[in-house]
Coordinates of C-alpha atoms in Angstrom, one line a residue:
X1364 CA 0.0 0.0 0.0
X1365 CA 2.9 2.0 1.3
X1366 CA 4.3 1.9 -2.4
X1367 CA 0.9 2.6 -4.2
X1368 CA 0.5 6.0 -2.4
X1369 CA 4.2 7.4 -3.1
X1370 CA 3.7 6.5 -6.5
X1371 CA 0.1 8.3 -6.7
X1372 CA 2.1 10.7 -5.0
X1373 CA 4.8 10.8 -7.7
X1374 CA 2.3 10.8 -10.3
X1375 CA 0.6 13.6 -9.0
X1376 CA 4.0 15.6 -8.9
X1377 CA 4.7 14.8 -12.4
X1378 CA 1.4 16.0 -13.5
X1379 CA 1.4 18.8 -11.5
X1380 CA 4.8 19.9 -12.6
X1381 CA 4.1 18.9 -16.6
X1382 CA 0.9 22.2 -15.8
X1383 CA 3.2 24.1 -14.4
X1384 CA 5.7 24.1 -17.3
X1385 CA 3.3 24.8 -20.3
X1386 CA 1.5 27.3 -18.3
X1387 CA 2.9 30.0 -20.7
X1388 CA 0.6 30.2 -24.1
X1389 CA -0.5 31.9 -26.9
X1390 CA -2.7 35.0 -26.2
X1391 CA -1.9 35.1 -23.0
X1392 CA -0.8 38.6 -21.5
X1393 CA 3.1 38.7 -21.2
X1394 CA 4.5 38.4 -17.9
X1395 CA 5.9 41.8 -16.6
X1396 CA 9.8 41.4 -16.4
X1397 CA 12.7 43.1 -14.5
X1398 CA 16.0 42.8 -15.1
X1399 CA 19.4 44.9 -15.3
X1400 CA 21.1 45.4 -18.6
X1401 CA 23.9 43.4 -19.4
X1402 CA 27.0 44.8 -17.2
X1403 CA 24.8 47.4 -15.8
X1404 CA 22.5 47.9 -12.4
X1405 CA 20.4 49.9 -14.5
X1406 CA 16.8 47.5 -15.2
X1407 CA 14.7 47.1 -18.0
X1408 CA 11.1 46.1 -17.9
X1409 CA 8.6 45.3 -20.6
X1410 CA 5.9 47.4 -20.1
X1411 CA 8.8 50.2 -21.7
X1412 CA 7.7 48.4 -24.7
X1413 CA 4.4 48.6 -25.0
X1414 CA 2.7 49.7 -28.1
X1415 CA 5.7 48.2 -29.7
X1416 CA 6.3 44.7 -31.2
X1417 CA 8.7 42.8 -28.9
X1418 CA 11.2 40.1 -30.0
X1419 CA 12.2 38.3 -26.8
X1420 CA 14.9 36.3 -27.4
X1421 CA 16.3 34.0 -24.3
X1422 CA 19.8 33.3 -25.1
X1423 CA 23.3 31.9 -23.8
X1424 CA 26.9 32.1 -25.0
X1425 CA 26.8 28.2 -25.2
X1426 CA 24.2 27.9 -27.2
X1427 CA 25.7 27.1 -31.0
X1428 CA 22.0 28.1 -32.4
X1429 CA 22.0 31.8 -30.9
X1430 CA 25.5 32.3 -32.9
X1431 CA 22.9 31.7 -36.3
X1432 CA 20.4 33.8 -34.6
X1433 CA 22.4 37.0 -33.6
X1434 CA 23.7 38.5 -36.5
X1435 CA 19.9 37.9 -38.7
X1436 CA 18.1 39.3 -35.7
X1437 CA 20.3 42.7 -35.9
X1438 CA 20.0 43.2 -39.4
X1439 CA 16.0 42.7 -39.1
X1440 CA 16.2 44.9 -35.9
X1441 CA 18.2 47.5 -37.9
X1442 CA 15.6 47.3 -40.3
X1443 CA 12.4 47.5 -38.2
X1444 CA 13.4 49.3 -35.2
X1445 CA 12.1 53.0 -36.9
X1446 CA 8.7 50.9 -37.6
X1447 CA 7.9 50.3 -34.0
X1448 CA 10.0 46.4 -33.5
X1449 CA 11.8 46.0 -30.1
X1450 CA 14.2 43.5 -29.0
X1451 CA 15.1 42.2 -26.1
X1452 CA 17.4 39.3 -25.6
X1453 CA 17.7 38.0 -22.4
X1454 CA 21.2 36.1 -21.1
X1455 CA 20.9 33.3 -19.1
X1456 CA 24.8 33.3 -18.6
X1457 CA 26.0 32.6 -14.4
X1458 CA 29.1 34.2 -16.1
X1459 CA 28.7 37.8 -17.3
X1460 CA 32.0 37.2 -18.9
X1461 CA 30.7 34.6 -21.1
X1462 CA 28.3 36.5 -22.1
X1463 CA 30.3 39.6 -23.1
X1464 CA 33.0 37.4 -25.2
X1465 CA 29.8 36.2 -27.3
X1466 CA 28.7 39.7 -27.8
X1467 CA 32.3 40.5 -28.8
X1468 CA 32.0 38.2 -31.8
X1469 CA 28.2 38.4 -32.4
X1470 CA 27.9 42.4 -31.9
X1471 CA 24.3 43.3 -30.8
X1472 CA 22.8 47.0 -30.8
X1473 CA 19.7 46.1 -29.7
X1474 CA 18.3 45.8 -25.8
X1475 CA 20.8 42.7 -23.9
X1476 CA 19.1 42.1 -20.7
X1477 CA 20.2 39.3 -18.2
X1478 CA 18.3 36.6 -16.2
X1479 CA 21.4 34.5 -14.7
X1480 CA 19.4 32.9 -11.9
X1481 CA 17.0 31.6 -14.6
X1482 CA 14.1 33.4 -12.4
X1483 CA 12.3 35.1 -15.7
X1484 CA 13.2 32.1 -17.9
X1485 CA 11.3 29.8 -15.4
X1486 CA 8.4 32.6 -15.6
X1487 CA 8.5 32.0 -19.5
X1488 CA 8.6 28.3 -19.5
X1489 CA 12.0 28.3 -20.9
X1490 CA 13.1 24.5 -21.8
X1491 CA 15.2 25.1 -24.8
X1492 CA 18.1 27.6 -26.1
X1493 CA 17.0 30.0 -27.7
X1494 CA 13.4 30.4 -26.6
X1495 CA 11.8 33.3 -28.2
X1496 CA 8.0 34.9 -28.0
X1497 CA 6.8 37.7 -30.3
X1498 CA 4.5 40.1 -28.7
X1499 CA 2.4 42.1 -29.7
X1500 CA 1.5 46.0 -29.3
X1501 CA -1.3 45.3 -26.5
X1502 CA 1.8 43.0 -24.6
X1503 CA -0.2 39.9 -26.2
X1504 CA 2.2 37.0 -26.8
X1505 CA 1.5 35.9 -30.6
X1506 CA 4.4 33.4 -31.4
X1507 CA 6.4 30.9 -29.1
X1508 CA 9.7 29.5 -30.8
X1509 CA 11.8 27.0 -29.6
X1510 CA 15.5 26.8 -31.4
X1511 CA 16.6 28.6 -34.0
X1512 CA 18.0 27.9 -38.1
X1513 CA 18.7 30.4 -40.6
X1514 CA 15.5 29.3 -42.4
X1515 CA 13.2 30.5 -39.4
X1516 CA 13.6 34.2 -40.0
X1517 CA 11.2 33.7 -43.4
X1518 CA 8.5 32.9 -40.2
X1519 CA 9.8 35.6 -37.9
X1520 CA 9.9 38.4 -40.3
X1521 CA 6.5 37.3 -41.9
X1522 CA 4.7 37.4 -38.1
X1523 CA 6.4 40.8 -36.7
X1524 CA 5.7 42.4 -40.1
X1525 CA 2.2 41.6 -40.0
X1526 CA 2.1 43.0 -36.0
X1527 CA 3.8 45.9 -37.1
X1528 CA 0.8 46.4 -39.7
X1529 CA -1.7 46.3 -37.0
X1530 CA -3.2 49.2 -36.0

């Protein structure tokens, strides 16, 4: 009996956390953030953003898909950023010097925020790297995207352009 009720018990846990994780969807509101700037005590939140489209981009200098991911997201930020895009990648680096050599050889101009004790990447359900979610002017999240190849930026471009369009 003893061993029936801890595994209903472990059940129940695995259940409960499997909710927990996928709690973050599509159309829901975007959870408020706060977090310094990359080598700064200076924060950043996201309601700054709103009545913009948001690219938030959770990111680390291990992860070999961000070093794709970088240099297209700055040249379509470059591009968009007079038209009302945002972006905001978020490091989940424990060492800020990690991060900075990555930037060194990935140069970003747009907003680098960092989350090193995961606590906003938990609050996004991040379970891969990168993990980003398109929002939209109202602070509605429109696209979740785990990963990242060249070939996604087609998708990306396509959903932010058609954000930006909305009035």
């Amino acid at each position: 009996m003893k061993r029936l009720t801890s595994k209903i018990s472990m059940l129940t846990a695995v259940i409960s956390f499997s909710c927990s994780v996928h709690a973050l969807e599509l159309n829901a509101v975007a959870p408020e953030f706060s977090l310094p700037k990359l080598g700064s005590t200076q924060n950043s939140n996201l309601s700054e953003y709103r009545g913009k489209v948001v690219y938030i981009d959770f990111w680390a200098s291990w992860c070999a898909p961000c070093r794709t991911s970088f240099p297209l997201l700055e040249k379509f930020y470059q591009a968009k950023k007079k038209e009302g895009f945002a972006l905001v990648a978020i490091n989940m680096d424990e060492d800020i010097e990690a991060a900075q050599r990555f930037l060194e050889l990935y140069p970003a101009n747009f907003e680098i925020l960092r989350d090193a004790e995961a606590q906003w990447a938990d609050t996004y359900s991040v379970e891969t790297m990168p993990t980003s979610f398109i929002i939209d002017k109202k602070g509605v999240i429109r696209h979740i995207h785990n990963g990242f190849a060249k070939d996604d930026m087609v998708d990306i471009e396509k959903i932010v352009n058609q954000l930006l369009a909305d009035k």
